[in-house]
Coordinates of C-alpha atoms in Angstrom, one line a residue:
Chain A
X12 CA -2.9 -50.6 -17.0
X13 CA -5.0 -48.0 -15.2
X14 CA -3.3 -44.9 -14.5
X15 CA -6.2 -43.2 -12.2
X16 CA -5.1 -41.5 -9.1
X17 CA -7.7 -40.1 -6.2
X18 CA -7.5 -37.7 -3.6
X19 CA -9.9 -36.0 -1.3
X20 CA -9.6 -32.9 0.9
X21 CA -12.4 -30.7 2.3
X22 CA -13.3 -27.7 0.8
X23 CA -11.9 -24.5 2.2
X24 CA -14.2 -21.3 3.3
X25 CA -12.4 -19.0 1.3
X26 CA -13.0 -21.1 -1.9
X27 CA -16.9 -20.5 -1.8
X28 CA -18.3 -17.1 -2.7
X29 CA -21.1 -15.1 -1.8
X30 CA -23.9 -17.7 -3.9
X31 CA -22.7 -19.9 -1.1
X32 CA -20.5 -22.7 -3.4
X33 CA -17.4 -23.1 -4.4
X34 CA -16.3 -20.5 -6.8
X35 CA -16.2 -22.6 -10.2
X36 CA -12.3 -21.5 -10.9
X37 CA -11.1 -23.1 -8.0
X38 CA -12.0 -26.8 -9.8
X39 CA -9.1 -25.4 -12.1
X40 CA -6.3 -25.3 -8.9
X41 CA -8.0 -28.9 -7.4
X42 CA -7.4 -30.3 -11.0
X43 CA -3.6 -29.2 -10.5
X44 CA -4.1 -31.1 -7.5
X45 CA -4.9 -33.9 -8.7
X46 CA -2.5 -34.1 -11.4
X47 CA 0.5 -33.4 -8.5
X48 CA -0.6 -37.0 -6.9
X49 CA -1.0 -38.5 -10.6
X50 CA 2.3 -37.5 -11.4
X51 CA 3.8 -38.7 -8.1
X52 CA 2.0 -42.1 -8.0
X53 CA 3.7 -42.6 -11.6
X54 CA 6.5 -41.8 -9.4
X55 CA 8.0 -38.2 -10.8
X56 CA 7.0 -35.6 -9.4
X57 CA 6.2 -32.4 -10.9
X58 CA 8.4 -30.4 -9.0
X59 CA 11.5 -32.7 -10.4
X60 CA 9.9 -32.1 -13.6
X61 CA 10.8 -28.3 -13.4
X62 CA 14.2 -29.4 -11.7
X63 CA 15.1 -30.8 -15.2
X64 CA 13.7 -27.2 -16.7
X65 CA 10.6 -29.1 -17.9
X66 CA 7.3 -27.2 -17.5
X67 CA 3.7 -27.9 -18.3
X68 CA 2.0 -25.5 -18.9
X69 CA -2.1 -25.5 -20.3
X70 CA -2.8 -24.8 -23.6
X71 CA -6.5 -25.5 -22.9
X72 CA -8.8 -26.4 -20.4
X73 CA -12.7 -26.8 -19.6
X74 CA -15.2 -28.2 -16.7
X75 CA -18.7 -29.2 -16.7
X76 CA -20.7 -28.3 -13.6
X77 CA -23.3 -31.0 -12.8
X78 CA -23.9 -30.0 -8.7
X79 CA -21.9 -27.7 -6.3
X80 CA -19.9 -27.8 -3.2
X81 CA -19.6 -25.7 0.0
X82 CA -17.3 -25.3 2.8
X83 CA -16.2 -28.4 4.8
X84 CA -17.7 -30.7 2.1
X85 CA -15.0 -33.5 1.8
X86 CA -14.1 -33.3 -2.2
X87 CA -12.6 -36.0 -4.5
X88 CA -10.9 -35.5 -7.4
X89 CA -10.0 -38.5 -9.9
X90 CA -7.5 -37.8 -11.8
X91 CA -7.0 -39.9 -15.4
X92 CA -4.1 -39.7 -18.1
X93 CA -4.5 -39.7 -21.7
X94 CA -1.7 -39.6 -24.4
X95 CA -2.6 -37.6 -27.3
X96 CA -2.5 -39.9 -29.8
X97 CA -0.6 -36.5 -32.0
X98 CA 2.4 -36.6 -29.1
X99 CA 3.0 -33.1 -28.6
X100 CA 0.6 -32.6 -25.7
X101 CA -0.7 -34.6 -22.6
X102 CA -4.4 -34.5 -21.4
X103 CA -6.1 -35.1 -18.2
X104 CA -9.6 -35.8 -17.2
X105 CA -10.8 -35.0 -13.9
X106 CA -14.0 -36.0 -12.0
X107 CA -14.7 -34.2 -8.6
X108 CA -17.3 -35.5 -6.4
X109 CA -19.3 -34.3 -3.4
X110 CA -18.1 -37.5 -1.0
X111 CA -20.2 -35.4 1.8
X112 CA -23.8 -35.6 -0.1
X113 CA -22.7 -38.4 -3.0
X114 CA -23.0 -36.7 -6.0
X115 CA -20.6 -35.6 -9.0
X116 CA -19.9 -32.7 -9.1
X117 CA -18.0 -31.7 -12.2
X118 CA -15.9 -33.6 -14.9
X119 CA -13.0 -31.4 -16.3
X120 CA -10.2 -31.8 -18.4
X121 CA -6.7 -30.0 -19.0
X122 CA -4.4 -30.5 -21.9
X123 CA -0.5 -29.7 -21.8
X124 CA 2.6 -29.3 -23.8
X125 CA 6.0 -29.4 -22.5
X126 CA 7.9 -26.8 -22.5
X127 CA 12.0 -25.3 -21.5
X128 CA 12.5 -22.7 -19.3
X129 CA 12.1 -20.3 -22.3
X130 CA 8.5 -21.2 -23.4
X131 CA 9.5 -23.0 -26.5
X132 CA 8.1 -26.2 -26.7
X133 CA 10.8 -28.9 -25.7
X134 CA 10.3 -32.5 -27.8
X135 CA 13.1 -34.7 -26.2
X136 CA 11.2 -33.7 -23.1
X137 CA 7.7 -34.6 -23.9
X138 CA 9.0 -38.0 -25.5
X139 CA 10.4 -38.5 -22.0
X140 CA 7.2 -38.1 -20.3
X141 CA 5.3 -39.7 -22.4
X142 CA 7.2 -42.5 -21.5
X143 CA 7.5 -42.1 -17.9
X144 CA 3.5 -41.6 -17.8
X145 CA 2.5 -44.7 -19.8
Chain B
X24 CA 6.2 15.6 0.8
X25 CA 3.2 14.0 0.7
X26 CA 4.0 10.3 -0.8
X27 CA 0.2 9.0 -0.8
X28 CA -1.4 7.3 -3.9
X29 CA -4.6 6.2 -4.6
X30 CA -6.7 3.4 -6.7
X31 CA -9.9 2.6 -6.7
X32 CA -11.7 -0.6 -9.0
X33 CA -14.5 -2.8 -8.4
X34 CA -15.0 -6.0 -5.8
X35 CA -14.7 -9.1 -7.8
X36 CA -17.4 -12.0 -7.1
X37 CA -14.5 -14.7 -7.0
X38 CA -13.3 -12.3 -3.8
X39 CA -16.4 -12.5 -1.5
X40 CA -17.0 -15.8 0.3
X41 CA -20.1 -18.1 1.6
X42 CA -20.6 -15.0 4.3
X43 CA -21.4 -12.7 1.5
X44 CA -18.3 -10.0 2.0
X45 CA -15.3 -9.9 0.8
X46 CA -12.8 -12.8 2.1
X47 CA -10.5 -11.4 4.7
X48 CA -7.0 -12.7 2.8
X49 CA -8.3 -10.4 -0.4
X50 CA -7.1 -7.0 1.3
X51 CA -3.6 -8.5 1.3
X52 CA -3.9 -8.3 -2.5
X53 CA -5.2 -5.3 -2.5
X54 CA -2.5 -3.5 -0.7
X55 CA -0.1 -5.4 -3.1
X56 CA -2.1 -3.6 -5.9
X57 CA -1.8 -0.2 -3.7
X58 CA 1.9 -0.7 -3.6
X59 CA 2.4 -1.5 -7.5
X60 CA 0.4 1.8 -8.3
X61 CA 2.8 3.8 -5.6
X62 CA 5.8 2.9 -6.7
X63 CA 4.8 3.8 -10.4
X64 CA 4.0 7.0 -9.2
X65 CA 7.6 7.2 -7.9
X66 CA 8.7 6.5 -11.2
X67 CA 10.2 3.2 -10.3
X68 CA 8.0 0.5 -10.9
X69 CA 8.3 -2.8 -9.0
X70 CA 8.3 -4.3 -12.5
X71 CA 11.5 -2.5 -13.3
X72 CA 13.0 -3.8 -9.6
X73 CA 12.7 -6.8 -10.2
X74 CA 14.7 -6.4 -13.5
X75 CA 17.6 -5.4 -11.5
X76 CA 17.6 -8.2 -9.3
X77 CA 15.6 -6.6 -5.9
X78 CA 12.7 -8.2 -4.6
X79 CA 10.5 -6.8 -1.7
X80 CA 9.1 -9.9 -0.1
X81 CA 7.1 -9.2 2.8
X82 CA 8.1 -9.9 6.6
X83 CA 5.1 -9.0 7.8
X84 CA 1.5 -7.6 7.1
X85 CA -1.8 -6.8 9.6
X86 CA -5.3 -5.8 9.1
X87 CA -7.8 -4.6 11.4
X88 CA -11.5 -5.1 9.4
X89 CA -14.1 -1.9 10.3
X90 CA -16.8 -3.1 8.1
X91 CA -17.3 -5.3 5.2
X92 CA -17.1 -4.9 1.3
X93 CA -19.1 -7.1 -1.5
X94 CA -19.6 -7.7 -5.0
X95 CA -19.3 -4.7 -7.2
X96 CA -18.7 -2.3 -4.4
X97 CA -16.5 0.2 -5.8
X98 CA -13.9 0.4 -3.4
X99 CA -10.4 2.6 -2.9
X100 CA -6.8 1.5 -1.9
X101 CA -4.6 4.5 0.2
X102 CA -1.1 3.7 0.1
X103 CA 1.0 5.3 2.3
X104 CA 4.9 4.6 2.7
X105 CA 6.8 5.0 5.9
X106 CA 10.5 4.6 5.8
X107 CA 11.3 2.7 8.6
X108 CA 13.9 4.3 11.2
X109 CA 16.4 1.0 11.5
X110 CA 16.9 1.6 7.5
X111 CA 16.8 -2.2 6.8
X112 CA 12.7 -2.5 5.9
X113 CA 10.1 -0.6 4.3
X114 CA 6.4 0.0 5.5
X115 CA 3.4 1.1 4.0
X116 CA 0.0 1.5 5.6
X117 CA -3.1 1.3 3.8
X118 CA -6.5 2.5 3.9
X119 CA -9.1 0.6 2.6
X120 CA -12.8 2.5 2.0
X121 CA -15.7 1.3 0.6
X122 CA -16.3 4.3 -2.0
X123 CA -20.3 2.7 -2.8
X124 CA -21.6 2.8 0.9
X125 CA -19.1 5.9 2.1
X126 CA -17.3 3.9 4.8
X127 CA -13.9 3.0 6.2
X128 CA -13.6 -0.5 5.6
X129 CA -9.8 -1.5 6.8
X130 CA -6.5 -0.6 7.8
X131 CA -3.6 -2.4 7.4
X132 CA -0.1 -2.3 6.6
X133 CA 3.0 -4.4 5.2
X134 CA 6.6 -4.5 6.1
X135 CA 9.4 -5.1 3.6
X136 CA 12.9 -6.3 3.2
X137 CA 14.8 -5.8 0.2
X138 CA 16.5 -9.4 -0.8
X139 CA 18.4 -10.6 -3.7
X140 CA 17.3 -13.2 -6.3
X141 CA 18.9 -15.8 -3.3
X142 CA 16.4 -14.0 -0.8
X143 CA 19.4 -12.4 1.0
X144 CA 19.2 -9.0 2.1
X145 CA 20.7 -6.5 -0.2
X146 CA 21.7 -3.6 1.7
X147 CA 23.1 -2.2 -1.4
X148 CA 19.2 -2.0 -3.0
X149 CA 17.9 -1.4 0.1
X150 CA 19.8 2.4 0.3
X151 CA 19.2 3.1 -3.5
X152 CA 15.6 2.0 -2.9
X153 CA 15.0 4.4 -0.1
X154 CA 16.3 7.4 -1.9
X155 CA 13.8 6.9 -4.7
X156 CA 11.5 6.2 -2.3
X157 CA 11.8 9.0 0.2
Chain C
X10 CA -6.1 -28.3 29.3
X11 CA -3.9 -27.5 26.2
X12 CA -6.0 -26.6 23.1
X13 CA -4.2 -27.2 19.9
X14 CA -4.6 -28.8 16.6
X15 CA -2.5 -29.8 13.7
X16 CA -3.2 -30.0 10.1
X17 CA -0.6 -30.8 7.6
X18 CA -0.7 -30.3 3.5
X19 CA 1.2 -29.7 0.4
X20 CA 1.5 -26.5 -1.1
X21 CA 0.0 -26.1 -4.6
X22 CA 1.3 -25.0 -7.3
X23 CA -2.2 -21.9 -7.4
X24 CA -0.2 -21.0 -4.2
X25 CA 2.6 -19.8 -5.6
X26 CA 3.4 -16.4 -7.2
X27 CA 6.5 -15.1 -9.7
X28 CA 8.7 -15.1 -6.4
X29 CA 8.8 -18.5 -6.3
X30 CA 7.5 -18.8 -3.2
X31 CA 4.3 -19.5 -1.6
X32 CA 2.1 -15.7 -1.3
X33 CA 1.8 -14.0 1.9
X34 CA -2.1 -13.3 1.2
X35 CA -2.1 -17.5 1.3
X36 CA -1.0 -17.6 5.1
X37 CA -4.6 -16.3 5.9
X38 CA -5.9 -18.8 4.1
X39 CA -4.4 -21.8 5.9
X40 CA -5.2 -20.3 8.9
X41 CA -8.7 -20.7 8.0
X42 CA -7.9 -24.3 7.7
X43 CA -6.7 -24.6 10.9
X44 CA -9.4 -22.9 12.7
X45 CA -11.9 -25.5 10.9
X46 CA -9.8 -28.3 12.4
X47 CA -9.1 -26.6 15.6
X48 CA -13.3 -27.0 15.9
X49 CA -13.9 -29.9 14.5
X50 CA -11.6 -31.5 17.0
X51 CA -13.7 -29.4 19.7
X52 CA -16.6 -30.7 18.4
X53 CA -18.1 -27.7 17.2
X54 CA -17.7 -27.3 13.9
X55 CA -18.3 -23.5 12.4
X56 CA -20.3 -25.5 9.8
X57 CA -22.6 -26.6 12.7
X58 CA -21.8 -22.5 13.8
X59 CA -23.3 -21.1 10.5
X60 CA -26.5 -23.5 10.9
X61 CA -27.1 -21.9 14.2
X62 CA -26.9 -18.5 12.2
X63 CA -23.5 -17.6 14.4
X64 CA -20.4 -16.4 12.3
X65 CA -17.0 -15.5 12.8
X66 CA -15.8 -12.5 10.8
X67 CA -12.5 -11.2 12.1
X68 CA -11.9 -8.0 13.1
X69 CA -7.7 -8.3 13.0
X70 CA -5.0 -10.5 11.5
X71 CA -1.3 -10.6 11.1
X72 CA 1.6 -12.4 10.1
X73 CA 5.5 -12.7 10.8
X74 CA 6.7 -13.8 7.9
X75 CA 10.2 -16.4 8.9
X76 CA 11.3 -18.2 5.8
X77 CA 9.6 -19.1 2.7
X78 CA 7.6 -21.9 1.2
X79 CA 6.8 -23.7 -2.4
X80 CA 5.4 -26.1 -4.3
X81 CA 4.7 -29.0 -3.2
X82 CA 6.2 -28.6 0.4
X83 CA 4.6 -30.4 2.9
X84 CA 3.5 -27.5 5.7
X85 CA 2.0 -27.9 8.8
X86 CA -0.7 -25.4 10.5
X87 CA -0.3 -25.4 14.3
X88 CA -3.7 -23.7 15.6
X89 CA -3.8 -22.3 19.3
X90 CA -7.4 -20.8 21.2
X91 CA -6.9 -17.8 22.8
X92 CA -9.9 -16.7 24.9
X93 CA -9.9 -13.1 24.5
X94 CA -9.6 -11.2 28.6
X95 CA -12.5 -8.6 27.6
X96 CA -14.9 -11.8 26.6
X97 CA -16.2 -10.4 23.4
X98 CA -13.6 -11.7 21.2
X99 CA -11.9 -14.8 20.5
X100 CA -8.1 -15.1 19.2
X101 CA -6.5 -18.1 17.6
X102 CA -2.4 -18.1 17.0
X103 CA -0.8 -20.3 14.4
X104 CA 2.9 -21.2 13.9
X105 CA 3.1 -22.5 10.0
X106 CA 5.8 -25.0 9.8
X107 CA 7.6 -26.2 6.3
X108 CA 8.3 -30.1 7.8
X109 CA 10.2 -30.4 3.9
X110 CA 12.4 -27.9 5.1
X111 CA 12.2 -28.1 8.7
X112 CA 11.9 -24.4 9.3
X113 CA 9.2 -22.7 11.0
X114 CA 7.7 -20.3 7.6
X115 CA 5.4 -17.6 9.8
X116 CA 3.3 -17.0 12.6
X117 CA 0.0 -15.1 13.0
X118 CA -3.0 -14.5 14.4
X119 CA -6.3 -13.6 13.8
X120 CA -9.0 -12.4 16.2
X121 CA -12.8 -12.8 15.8
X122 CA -16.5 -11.6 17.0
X123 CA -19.5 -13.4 16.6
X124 CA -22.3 -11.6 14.7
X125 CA -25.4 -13.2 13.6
X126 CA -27.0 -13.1 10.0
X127 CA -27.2 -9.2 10.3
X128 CA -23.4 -9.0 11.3
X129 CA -24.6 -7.7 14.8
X130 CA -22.5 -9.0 17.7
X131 CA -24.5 -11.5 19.4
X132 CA -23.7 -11.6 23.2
X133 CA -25.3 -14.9 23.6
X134 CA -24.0 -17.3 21.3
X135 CA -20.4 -15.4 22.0
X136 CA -20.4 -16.6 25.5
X137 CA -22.0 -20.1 24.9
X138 CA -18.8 -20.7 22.4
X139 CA -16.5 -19.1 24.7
X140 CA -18.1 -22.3 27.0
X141 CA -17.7 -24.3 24.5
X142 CA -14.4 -23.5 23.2
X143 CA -13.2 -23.4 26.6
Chain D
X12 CA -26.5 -5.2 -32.7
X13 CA -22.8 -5.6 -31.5
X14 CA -23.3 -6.6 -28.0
X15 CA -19.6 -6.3 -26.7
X16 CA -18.0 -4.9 -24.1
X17 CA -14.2 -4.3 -23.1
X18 CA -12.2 -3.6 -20.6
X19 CA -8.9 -3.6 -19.2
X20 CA -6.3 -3.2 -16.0
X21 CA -2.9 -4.6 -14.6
X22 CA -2.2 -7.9 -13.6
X23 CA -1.9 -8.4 -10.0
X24 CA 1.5 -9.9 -8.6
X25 CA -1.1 -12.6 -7.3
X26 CA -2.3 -13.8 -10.1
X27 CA 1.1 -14.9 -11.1
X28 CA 2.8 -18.6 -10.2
X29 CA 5.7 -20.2 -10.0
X30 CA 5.6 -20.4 -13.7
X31 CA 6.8 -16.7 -13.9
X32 CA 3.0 -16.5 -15.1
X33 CA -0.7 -15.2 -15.1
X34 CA -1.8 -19.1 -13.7
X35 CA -4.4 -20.6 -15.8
X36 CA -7.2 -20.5 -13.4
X37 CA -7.2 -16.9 -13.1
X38 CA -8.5 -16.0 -16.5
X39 CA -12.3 -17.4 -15.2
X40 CA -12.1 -14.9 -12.3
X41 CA -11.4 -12.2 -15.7
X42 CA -14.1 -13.8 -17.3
X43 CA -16.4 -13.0 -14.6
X44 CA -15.2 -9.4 -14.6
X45 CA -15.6 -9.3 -18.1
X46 CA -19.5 -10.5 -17.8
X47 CA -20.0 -7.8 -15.0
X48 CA -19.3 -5.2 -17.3
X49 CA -21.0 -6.3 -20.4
X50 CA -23.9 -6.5 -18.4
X51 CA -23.7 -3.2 -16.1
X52 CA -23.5 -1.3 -20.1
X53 CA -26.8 -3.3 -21.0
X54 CA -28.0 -1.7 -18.2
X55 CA -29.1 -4.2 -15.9
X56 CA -26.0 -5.4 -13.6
X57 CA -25.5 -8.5 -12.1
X58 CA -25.9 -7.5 -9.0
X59 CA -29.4 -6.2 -9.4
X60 CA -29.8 -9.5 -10.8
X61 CA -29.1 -11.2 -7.6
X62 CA -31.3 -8.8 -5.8
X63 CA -33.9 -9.9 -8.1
X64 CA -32.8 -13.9 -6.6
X65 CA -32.4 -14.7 -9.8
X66 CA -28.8 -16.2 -9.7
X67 CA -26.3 -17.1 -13.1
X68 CA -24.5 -20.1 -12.1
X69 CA -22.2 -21.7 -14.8
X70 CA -22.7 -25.2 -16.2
X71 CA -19.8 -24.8 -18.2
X72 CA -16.3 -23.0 -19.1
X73 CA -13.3 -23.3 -21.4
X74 CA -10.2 -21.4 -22.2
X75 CA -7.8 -22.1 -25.0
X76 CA -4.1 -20.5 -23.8
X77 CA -2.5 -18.7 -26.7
X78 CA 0.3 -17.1 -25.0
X79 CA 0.9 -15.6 -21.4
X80 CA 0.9 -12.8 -19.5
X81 CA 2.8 -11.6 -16.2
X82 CA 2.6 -9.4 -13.3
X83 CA 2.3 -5.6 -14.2
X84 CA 1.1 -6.2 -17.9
X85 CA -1.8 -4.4 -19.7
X86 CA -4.9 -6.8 -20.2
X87 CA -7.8 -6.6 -22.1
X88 CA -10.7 -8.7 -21.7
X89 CA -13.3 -8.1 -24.8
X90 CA -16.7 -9.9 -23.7
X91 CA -19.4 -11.0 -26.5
X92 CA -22.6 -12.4 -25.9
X93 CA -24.2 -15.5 -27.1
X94 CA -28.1 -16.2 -26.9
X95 CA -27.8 -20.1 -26.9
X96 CA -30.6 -21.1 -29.7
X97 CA -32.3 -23.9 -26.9
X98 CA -33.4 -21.1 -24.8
X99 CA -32.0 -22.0 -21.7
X100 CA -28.8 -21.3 -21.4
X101 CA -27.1 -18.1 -21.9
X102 CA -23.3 -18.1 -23.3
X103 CA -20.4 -15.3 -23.5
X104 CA -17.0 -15.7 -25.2
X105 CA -14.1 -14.0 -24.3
X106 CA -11.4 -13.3 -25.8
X107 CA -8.1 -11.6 -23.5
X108 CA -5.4 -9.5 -25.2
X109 CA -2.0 -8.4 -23.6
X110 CA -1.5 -4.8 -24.6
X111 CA 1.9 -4.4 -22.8
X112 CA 3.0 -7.2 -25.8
X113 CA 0.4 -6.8 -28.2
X114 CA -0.8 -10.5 -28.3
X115 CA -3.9 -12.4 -28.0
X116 CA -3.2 -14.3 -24.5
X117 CA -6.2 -16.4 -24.4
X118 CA -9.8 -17.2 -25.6
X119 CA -12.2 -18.5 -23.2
X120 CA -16.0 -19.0 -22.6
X121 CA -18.8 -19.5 -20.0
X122 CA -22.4 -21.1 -20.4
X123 CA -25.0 -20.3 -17.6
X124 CA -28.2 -21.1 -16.6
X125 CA -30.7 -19.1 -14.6
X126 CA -31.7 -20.1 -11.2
X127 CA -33.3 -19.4 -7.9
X128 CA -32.0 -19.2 -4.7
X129 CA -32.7 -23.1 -4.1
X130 CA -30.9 -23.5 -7.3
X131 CA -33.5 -24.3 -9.3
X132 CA -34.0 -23.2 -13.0
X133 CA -36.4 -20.2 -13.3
X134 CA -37.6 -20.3 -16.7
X135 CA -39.7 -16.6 -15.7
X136 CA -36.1 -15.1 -14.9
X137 CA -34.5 -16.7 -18.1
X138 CA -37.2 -15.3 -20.6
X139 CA -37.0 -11.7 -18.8
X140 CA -33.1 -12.1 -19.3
X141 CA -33.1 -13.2 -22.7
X142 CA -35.1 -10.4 -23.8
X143 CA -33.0 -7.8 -21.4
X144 CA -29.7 -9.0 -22.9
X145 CA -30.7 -9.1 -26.3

């Protein structure tokens, strides 16, 4: 089963800086994006994830920038799942593309651990998402 | 009493835009920076408020833009607090200069209610708040 | 001839600060959105603006700050034109609306010039937007 | 030669999320900061770099998240240069330190290339840079 989830948006003015593209952290907050639809298509939402004092937070994360974007460009971000086979952490590729001039734009990917309201990583918890996002 | 303080620190490149000046929402942070370094100076950080339970979220801010600030500029934050007559909020006024090209840049200001972790007003904090304040 | 434009998003999760709550610096930011929409449906966009070497710095903003909003809330941006008396400036209003809440959140304005590449006003293509804006 | 550079300030309220805190995107804008400095003390700033149109876009970044940080906290971000041995690309590593706690927050990295203001590689500016850097 394919567990891909798209959305698009148009890139805002303040997100590009004075060399005239997007500023390359804000493919960081689109990822987050991206993985907010994921998770809601898979039907549970992050934000009833922290409801049940489950968080995610990143313990690692990285992009490759193949072209750039500029205001009013309409973005997509592709958003893909993948279980680590270990089990203590989730990962998430990301693709981003240019819809406005056809081109990708940069691949990305963020991995996760689930943790309680404390920080310490919760295991119950990520065995429950694992099988809610499979 | 005089109850002014003042930071200065350089413009980041993630804070200018595609018009090549720092983006207009930027000097909103800036005055929260402002604020933080005053109320150290007080000897009550806002750290140590919201330890006890205050929080000072804002119910209003404004900005009138003189001239324009870019990468690297070194620029200086004047923080200026002005207890407000009614005795329920707290204002400061800021002056933004542009210490690398010798010019005024902006002048804003924020206004503040003291609220509980339930965002309700705590008139309690609020009176403690402006004696250390005043 | 009313002159209004609506633009509705969730709030991401980059949005957010330790409050809980959406920042107050990110108000300005979705006003930027609306103005972009508020164009686009005048068919003008200030992409097509920059081409022609016209931009829109502001020279004021401000915010009333109403209720609060977070993650994942579905906002609306309400953007109004208001053609500034003196006819060198142009105004827009918002009202920011959570509809997950059903509260208004803030309203605000922000008011421009048009400058060209050198940030000097220019007179012209101010009044042939004021025409076209109109 | 040690070719690193350091330096340190308070995190903003801003930078924090929902999370309680420092949210994972912002530690590329530190990056950036980081790179501004280690270059200003080699005596040849960004900035004059960009005056020079030669322009350091990144093809690449990663961060690994050790631990966190939050609003008002000490950070250091200690910046080290890597000469990549293809000649193209140049590469820094980062490594960001919480001195209010006394932990290693994060380590990160950025690989650029050299361009011109078309975006094109400029293998003249790279060579210059290379040697400048070194």
């Amino acid at each position: 089963m394919t567990m891909i989830s798209k959305i698009n948006f148009r890139v805002r003015y303040q997100e590009t800086d004075r060399m005239g593209v997007v500023h390359h952290s804000v493919y960081y907050i689109w990822y987050e994006m991206g993985r907010t639809e994921w998770m809601r298509e898979r039907g549970f939402t992050y934000e009833r994830c922290e409801v049940e004092g489950w968080f995610l937070p990143l313990v690692e994360s990285g992009t490759k920038y193949l072209s750039t974007a500029t205001y009013d460009d309409l973005v997509e971000v592709e958003t893909v799942y993948w279980p680590d086979a270990k089990g203590i952490s989730f990962s998430f590729e990301y693709i981003v593309r240019n819809l406005s001039r056809d081109q990708k734009v940069a691949t990305g990917f963020t991995r996760h651990v689930c943790v309680n309201r404390e920080f310490r990583i919760d295991r119950q918890a990520t065995q429950k998402l694992r099988e809610i996002f499979t």
